[in-house]
Amino acid sequence: MGIFGLFNKKKKETLDKGLEKTKESVFSKLTRAVAGKSKVDDEVLDNLEEVLITSDVGVDTTLKIIERIESRVARDKYVSTSELNGILREEIASLLSENNSDDNDSWDLPSDHKPYVILVVGVNGVGKTTTIGKLAYQFKNAGKKVYLGAADTFRAAAVEQISIWGDRVGVPVVKQQMGSDPASVAFDTLQSAKANGADVVLIDTAGRLHNKVGLMNELKKIKEVMKKVLPEAPDEVMLVLDGSTGQNAFEQAKQFSAVTNITSLAITKLDGTAKGGVVIGISDQLKVPVKYIGLGEKMEDLQLFNRKEFVDSLFA
């Protein structure tokens, strides 16, 4: 087995381990749902609906999955309960594919321009700055030149935290004093990154939602100022969500989508929760691709989201 094969095997093991709590919860519920049944009937489907909803998949997405399985049962006339896992895997992977969650296999960036600019948003406490640090590590490991922008100037701890990550990973951090204009920090970061031939820029932002108008105006200003340096910036607006909060994460996603155009998602802390099903619901309902998932404390525990591997780990 080559190095690439070993890496993929390790990555899959990390994914399996990270989703263990969710998998155990889903499996115990599925076992009860089909107890004493040899074929998938209305009662099994009702029980399956309850399993998915209580696994934080969400009501609307659950109903879509149930409809798909009902169609399979109607078409095939007889579906045994032993086939249910395989069918679930196929239908959920298909649903994620339809909602733009592609299988990501490498940390490559578009080659038509650089730097590639990712504006990172999310409420305090979801692991936003930690995710930025881990992303910086992954991109640097892939041979990319990375710059970080400390545009969360609302909290002194945020600037300090991203500076610590910059030192740990070995990438430059552009920052100003606490209370500085976040747009000014973003402007300086892009100017510096462009002048020094950076490949990717990650910009941290303040994690406040209590004042939506203020947040919207701040993000709008950051985007406008960025365009003065790079007309296409930002290339990506990534929302970081805490997977362990289940449906609360979905509510946060809806609120952020109301104030800015979210183009990708990073879902963190999946290793410490049984609520990993929320990844499926959020991706489906928002029609925004899940790009990264956090499966532990180590820097390499942030993974590119691969829908097939995710679903396999959940239902295999």
Tab-separated table of C-alpha atoms in Angstrom:
chain	number	residue	atom	x	y	z
A	1	MET	CA	0.000	0.000	0.000
A	2	GLY	CA	1.447	3.397	-1.040
A	3	ILE	CA	1.620	6.550	1.067
A	4	PHE	CA	-1.605	7.861	-0.497
A	5	GLY	CA	-3.414	4.652	0.409
A	6	LEU	CA	-2.132	4.811	3.983
A	7	PHE	CA	-3.268	8.427	4.258
A	8	ASN	CA	-6.740	7.598	2.952
A	9	LYS	CA	-7.025	4.683	5.374
A	10	LYS	CA	-6.039	6.904	8.303
A	11	LYS	CA	-8.478	9.581	7.163
A	12	LYS	CA	-11.311	7.027	7.015
A	13	GLU	CA	-10.415	5.714	10.473
A	14	THR	CA	-10.565	9.278	11.835
A	15	LEU	CA	-13.967	9.746	10.196
A	16	ASP	CA	-15.307	6.453	11.587
A	17	LYS	CA	-14.063	7.297	15.076
A	18	GLY	CA	-15.366	10.865	14.883
A	19	LEU	CA	-18.878	9.736	13.941
A	20	GLU	CA	-18.938	6.861	16.453
A	21	LYS	CA	-21.411	8.465	18.869
A	22	THR	CA	-23.835	9.402	16.101
A	23	LYS	CA	-23.507	5.965	14.503
A	24	GLU	CA	-24.163	4.140	17.789
A	25	SER	CA	-27.224	6.296	18.434
A	26	VAL	CA	-28.623	5.829	14.913
A	27	PHE	CA	-27.966	2.075	14.923
A	28	SER	CA	-29.609	1.444	18.279
A	29	LYS	CA	-32.681	3.357	17.092
A	30	LEU	CA	-32.717	1.547	13.728
A	31	THR	CA	-32.497	-1.827	15.480
A	32	ARG	CA	-35.593	-0.965	17.507
A	33	ALA	CA	-37.355	0.387	14.418
A	34	VAL	CA	-37.126	-2.931	12.566
A	35	ALA	CA	-37.401	-5.287	15.555
A	36	GLY	CA	-39.534	-8.331	14.673
A	37	LYS	CA	-39.983	-7.200	11.055
A	38	SER	CA	-38.692	-8.978	7.969
A	39	LYS	CA	-39.827	-6.433	5.378
A	40	VAL	CA	-40.099	-2.656	5.147
A	41	ASP	CA	-43.767	-1.752	5.665
A	42	ASP	CA	-45.685	1.349	6.820
A	43	GLU	CA	-44.873	0.696	10.460
A	44	VAL	CA	-41.139	0.402	9.735
A	45	LEU	CA	-41.274	3.603	7.685
A	46	ASP	CA	-43.055	5.427	10.533
A	47	ASN	CA	-40.399	4.186	12.938
A	48	LEU	CA	-37.632	5.171	10.512
A	49	GLU	CA	-39.092	8.668	10.273
A	50	GLU	CA	-38.837	8.979	14.045
A	51	VAL	CA	-35.248	7.656	13.989
A	52	LEU	CA	-34.132	10.286	11.473
A	53	ILE	CA	-35.912	13.185	13.178
A	54	THR	CA	-34.510	12.281	16.597
A	55	SER	CA	-31.051	11.988	14.996
A	56	ASP	CA	-31.233	15.707	14.085
A	57	VAL	CA	-31.647	15.153	10.362
A	58	GLY	CA	-34.592	17.589	10.499
A	59	VAL	CA	-38.264	17.155	9.651
A	60	ASP	CA	-38.262	18.397	6.042
A	61	THR	CA	-35.173	16.415	5.034
A	62	THR	CA	-36.478	13.318	6.839
A	63	LEU	CA	-39.728	13.474	4.849
A	64	LYS	CA	-37.724	13.637	1.591
A	65	ILE	CA	-35.718	10.546	2.583
A	66	ILE	CA	-38.870	8.642	3.603
A	67	GLU	CA	-40.552	9.520	0.272
A	68	ARG	CA	-37.542	8.154	-1.613
A	69	ILE	CA	-37.594	4.913	0.349
A	70	GLU	CA	-41.379	4.598	-0.134
A	71	SER	CA	-40.801	4.866	-3.893
A	72	ARG	CA	-38.177	2.109	-3.713
A	73	VAL	CA	-40.538	-0.122	-1.755
A	74	ALA	CA	-43.396	0.537	-4.200
A	75	ARG	CA	-41.147	-0.162	-7.182
A	76	ASP	CA	-39.437	-3.283	-5.840
A	77	LYS	CA	-42.631	-4.673	-4.189
A	78	TYR	CA	-40.595	-6.344	-1.448
A	79	VAL	CA	-37.717	-4.756	0.473
A	80	SER	CA	-36.314	-6.653	3.441
A	81	THR	CA	-35.334	-4.851	6.633
A	82	SER	CA	-31.791	-6.173	6.151
A	83	GLU	CA	-31.572	-4.043	2.977
A	84	LEU	CA	-32.620	-0.872	4.788
A	85	ASN	CA	-29.109	0.288	5.721
A	86	GLY	CA	-27.900	0.029	2.138
A	87	ILE	CA	-30.934	1.883	0.816
A	88	LEU	CA	-30.517	4.637	3.407
A	89	ARG	CA	-26.882	5.081	2.395
A	90	GLU	CA	-27.767	5.309	-1.298
A	91	GLU	CA	-30.670	7.733	-0.888
A	92	ILE	CA	-28.910	10.079	1.556
A	93	ALA	CA	-25.735	10.173	-0.576
A	94	SER	CA	-27.921	10.912	-3.609
A	95	LEU	CA	-29.741	13.693	-1.724
A	96	LEU	CA	-26.447	15.296	-0.660
A	97	SER	CA	-25.186	15.099	-4.233
A	98	GLU	CA	-28.267	16.924	-5.509
A	99	ASN	CA	-27.665	19.676	-2.981
A	100	ASN	CA	-24.156	20.488	-4.184
A	101	SER	CA	-22.220	18.510	-1.589
A	102	ASP	CA	-19.558	17.104	-3.872
A	103	ASP	CA	-16.906	14.613	-2.805
A	104	ASN	CA	-13.836	16.681	-1.936
A	105	ASP	CA	-10.600	14.727	-2.165
A	106	SER	CA	-7.821	17.325	-2.177
A	107	TRP	CA	-6.913	20.762	-0.826
A	108	ASP	CA	-6.459	22.199	-4.327
A	109	LEU	CA	-7.521	25.775	-5.106
A	110	PRO	CA	-8.634	27.315	-8.415
A	111	SER	CA	-5.579	28.037	-10.550
A	112	ASP	CA	-7.029	30.978	-12.508
A	113	HIS	CA	-6.235	33.589	-9.843
A	114	LYS	CA	-4.663	34.078	-6.453
A	115	PRO	CA	-4.903	34.674	-3.627
A	116	TYR	CA	-8.109	32.713	-3.072
A	117	VAL	CA	-9.995	34.582	-0.335
A	118	ILE	CA	-12.196	32.839	2.241
A	119	LEU	CA	-14.267	35.072	4.534
A	120	VAL	CA	-15.143	33.062	7.649
A	121	VAL	CA	-18.315	33.780	9.652
A	122	GLY	CA	-20.066	32.149	12.621
A	123	VAL	CA	-21.143	32.900	16.188
A	124	ASN	CA	-18.697	32.839	19.079
A	125	GLY	CA	-17.971	29.418	20.530
A	126	VAL	CA	-18.545	27.282	17.428
A	127	GLY	CA	-14.826	26.768	16.810
A	128	LYS	CA	-14.502	29.430	14.118
A	129	THR	CA	-10.956	30.615	14.872
A	130	THR	CA	-9.792	27.047	15.576
A	131	THR	CA	-11.201	25.973	12.196
A	132	ILE	CA	-9.290	28.816	10.520
A	133	GLY	CA	-6.088	27.629	12.205
A	134	LYS	CA	-6.670	24.033	11.133
A	135	LEU	CA	-7.493	25.132	7.579
A	136	ALA	CA	-4.275	27.156	7.485
A	137	TYR	CA	-2.387	24.041	8.566
A	138	GLN	CA	-4.034	21.877	5.894
A	139	PHE	CA	-3.428	24.398	3.109
A	140	LYS	CA	0.196	24.905	4.180
A	141	ASN	CA	0.677	21.121	4.244
A	142	ALA	CA	-0.633	21.069	0.678
A	143	GLY	CA	2.165	23.488	-0.301
A	144	LYS	CA	0.104	26.688	-0.260
A	145	LYS	CA	1.273	30.076	0.993
A	146	VAL	CA	-1.298	31.189	3.556
A	147	TYR	CA	-2.187	34.524	5.148
A	148	LEU	CA	-4.597	35.066	8.056
A	149	GLY	CA	-6.570	38.242	8.767
A	150	ALA	CA	-7.677	38.993	12.361
A	151	ALA	CA	-10.807	40.970	11.461
A	152	ASP	CA	-12.684	39.931	14.619
A	153	THR	CA	-11.609	43.087	16.432
A	154	PHE	CA	-14.617	42.989	18.767
A	155	ARG	CA	-12.911	40.597	21.231
A	156	ALA	CA	-9.296	40.932	22.325
A	157	ALA	CA	-9.208	37.164	22.851
A	158	ALA	CA	-10.075	36.575	19.185
A	159	VAL	CA	-7.043	38.500	17.906
A	160	GLU	CA	-4.834	36.730	20.428
A	161	GLN	CA	-6.243	33.318	19.527
A	162	ILE	CA	-5.705	33.674	15.789
A	163	SER	CA	-2.182	35.009	16.448
A	164	ILE	CA	-1.418	31.876	18.474
A	165	TRP	CA	-2.676	29.717	15.605
A	166	GLY	CA	-0.559	31.695	13.139
A	167	ASP	CA	2.558	31.043	15.252
A	168	ARG	CA	1.668	27.367	15.672
A	169	VAL	CA	1.126	26.767	11.972
A	170	GLY	CA	3.896	29.133	10.857
A	171	VAL	CA	1.853	31.538	8.739
A	172	PRO	CA	1.640	35.358	8.907
A	173	VAL	CA	-1.289	37.044	10.676
A	174	VAL	CA	-2.318	40.596	9.763
A	175	LYS	CA	-3.887	42.356	12.753
A	176	GLN	CA	-4.615	45.708	14.335
A	177	GLN	CA	-5.594	46.851	17.808
A	178	MET	CA	-8.815	45.674	19.428
A	179	GLY	CA	-11.709	47.884	18.348
A	180	SER	CA	-10.151	48.672	14.954
A	181	ASP	CA	-12.299	48.724	11.844
A	182	PRO	CA	-12.637	45.059	10.664
A	183	ALA	CA	-12.798	46.223	7.033
A	184	SER	CA	-9.459	47.988	7.476
A	185	VAL	CA	-7.902	44.730	8.728
A	186	ALA	CA	-9.345	42.849	5.739
A	187	PHE	CA	-7.960	45.508	3.370
A	188	ASP	CA	-4.467	45.319	4.910
A	189	THR	CA	-4.537	41.508	4.829
A	190	LEU	CA	-5.397	41.336	1.142
A	191	GLN	CA	-2.843	43.995	0.213
A	192	SER	CA	-0.100	42.155	2.088
A	193	ALA	CA	-1.149	38.745	0.754
A	194	LYS	CA	-1.285	40.020	-2.839
A	195	ALA	CA	2.097	41.753	-2.571
A	196	ASN	CA	3.733	38.617	-1.162
A	197	GLY	CA	2.255	36.108	-3.613
A	198	ALA	CA	-0.044	34.287	-1.187
A	199	ASP	CA	-2.190	31.426	-2.493
A	200	VAL	CA	-4.985	31.598	0.064
A	201	VAL	CA	-6.271	34.143	2.598
A	202	LEU	CA	-8.509	33.310	5.551
A	203	ILE	CA	-10.297	36.256	7.177
A	204	ASP	CA	-11.809	35.882	10.663
A	205	THR	CA	-14.887	37.998	11.509
A	206	ALA	CA	-16.811	38.894	14.650
A	207	GLY	CA	-19.253	36.239	15.852
A	208	ARG	CA	-22.228	38.372	16.757
A	209	LEU	CA	-25.830	37.685	15.776
A	210	HIS	CA	-27.760	39.672	18.394
A	211	ASN	CA	-27.655	42.713	16.118
A	212	LYS	CA	-28.351	41.427	12.628
A	213	VAL	CA	-28.351	44.892	11.032
A	214	GLY	CA	-24.931	45.651	12.510
A	215	LEU	CA	-23.558	42.286	11.379
A	216	MET	CA	-24.956	42.707	7.866
A	217	ASN	CA	-23.486	46.203	7.542
A	218	GLU	CA	-20.106	45.041	8.849
A	219	LEU	CA	-19.904	42.093	6.432
A	220	LYS	CA	-21.061	44.287	3.545
A	221	LYS	CA	-18.354	46.841	4.315
A	222	ILE	CA	-15.661	44.136	4.573
A	223	LYS	CA	-16.679	42.755	1.172
A	224	GLU	CA	-16.715	46.220	-0.462
A	225	VAL	CA	-13.260	47.090	0.890
A	226	MET	CA	-11.855	43.710	-0.213
A	227	LYS	CA	-12.968	44.389	-3.792
A	228	LYS	CA	-10.770	47.492	-3.888
A	229	VAL	CA	-7.766	45.147	-3.657
A	230	LEU	CA	-9.174	42.067	-5.434
A	231	PRO	CA	-12.370	42.664	-7.460
A	232	GLU	CA	-13.430	38.991	-7.193
A	233	ALA	CA	-12.981	38.788	-3.383
A	234	PRO	CA	-14.230	37.077	-1.374
A	235	ASP	CA	-14.181	33.857	-3.387
A	236	GLU	CA	-15.952	32.037	-0.587
A	237	VAL	CA	-18.055	32.967	2.459
A	238	MET	CA	-17.743	30.030	4.821
A	239	LEU	CA	-20.105	29.582	7.782
A	240	VAL	CA	-18.759	27.585	10.725
A	241	LEU	CA	-21.353	25.675	12.775
A	242	ASP	CA	-21.082	23.584	15.942
A	243	GLY	CA	-22.506	20.153	15.047
A	244	SER	CA	-23.021	19.263	18.717
A	245	THR	CA	-25.818	21.847	18.976
A	246	GLY	CA	-28.032	19.884	16.554
A	247	GLN	CA	-31.022	21.874	15.360
A	248	ASN	CA	-29.643	25.064	16.937
A	249	ALA	CA	-26.884	24.919	14.340
A	250	PHE	CA	-29.556	24.815	11.650
A	251	GLU	CA	-31.214	27.925	13.127
A	252	GLN	CA	-27.874	29.767	13.142
A	253	ALA	CA	-27.340	28.768	9.523
A	254	LYS	CA	-30.729	30.193	8.557
A	255	GLN	CA	-30.018	33.461	10.391
A	256	PHE	CA	-26.619	33.934	8.784
A	257	SER	CA	-28.042	33.093	5.363
A	258	ALA	CA	-30.533	35.917	5.899
A	259	VAL	CA	-27.762	38.515	6.325
A	260	THR	CA	-25.104	37.337	3.855
A	261	ASN	CA	-24.611	34.950	0.939
A	262	ILE	CA	-23.130	31.770	2.428
A	263	THR	CA	-21.276	29.670	-0.146
A	264	SER	CA	-19.844	26.832	1.992
A	265	LEU	CA	-20.143	25.250	5.436
A	266	ALA	CA	-17.721	23.861	8.002
A	267	ILE	CA	-19.366	21.741	10.699
A	268	THR	CA	-17.265	21.238	13.829
A	269	LYS	CA	-17.224	19.099	16.995
A	270	LEU	CA	-18.863	16.065	15.391
A	271	ASP	CA	-16.665	13.721	17.411
A	272	GLY	CA	-18.258	14.697	20.739
A	273	THR	CA	-21.910	14.360	19.779
A	274	ALA	CA	-24.618	11.939	18.668
A	275	LYS	CA	-26.150	14.726	16.541
A	276	GLY	CA	-24.058	14.213	13.401
A	277	GLY	CA	-27.253	13.755	11.379
A	278	VAL	CA	-27.562	17.547	11.354
A	279	VAL	CA	-24.943	17.616	8.555
A	280	ILE	CA	-27.494	15.962	6.235
A	281	GLY	CA	-30.354	18.306	7.138
A	282	ILE	CA	-28.351	21.537	6.950
A	283	SER	CA	-26.852	20.666	3.567
A	284	ASP	CA	-30.257	19.703	2.191
A	285	GLN	CA	-32.280	22.623	3.513
A	286	LEU	CA	-29.804	25.420	2.805
A	287	LYS	CA	-28.649	24.104	-0.585
A	288	VAL	CA	-25.140	25.085	0.526
A	289	PRO	CA	-22.321	22.539	0.267
A	290	VAL	CA	-20.692	21.196	3.413
A	291	LYS	CA	-16.984	21.587	2.644
A	292	TYR	CA	-15.239	20.727	5.918
A	293	ILE	CA	-16.040	18.684	9.018
A	294	GLY	CA	-14.277	18.774	12.387
A	295	LEU	CA	-13.689	15.389	14.013
A	296	GLY	CA	-11.320	16.089	16.904
A	297	GLU	CA	-8.777	18.383	18.532
A	298	LYS	CA	-5.739	17.624	16.352
A	299	MET	CA	-4.934	19.861	13.386
A	300	GLU	CA	-5.377	16.985	10.932
A	301	ASP	CA	-8.804	16.187	12.404
A	302	LEU	CA	-10.385	18.808	10.147
A	303	GLN	CA	-11.350	16.908	6.997
A	304	LEU	CA	-12.646	17.744	3.573
A	305	PHE	CA	-16.261	16.555	3.468
A	306	ASN	CA	-16.827	13.532	1.284
A	307	ARG	CA	-20.544	12.687	1.209
A	308	LYS	CA	-20.038	9.036	0.231
A	309	GLU	CA	-17.482	8.375	2.975
A	310	PHE	CA	-19.610	10.290	5.496
A	311	VAL	CA	-22.727	8.270	4.757
A	312	ASP	CA	-20.737	5.025	4.697
A	313	SER	CA	-19.287	5.785	8.133
A	314	LEU	CA	-22.731	6.629	9.473
A	315	PHE	CA	-24.615	3.589	8.163
A	316	ALA	CA	-21.997	0.968	7.267
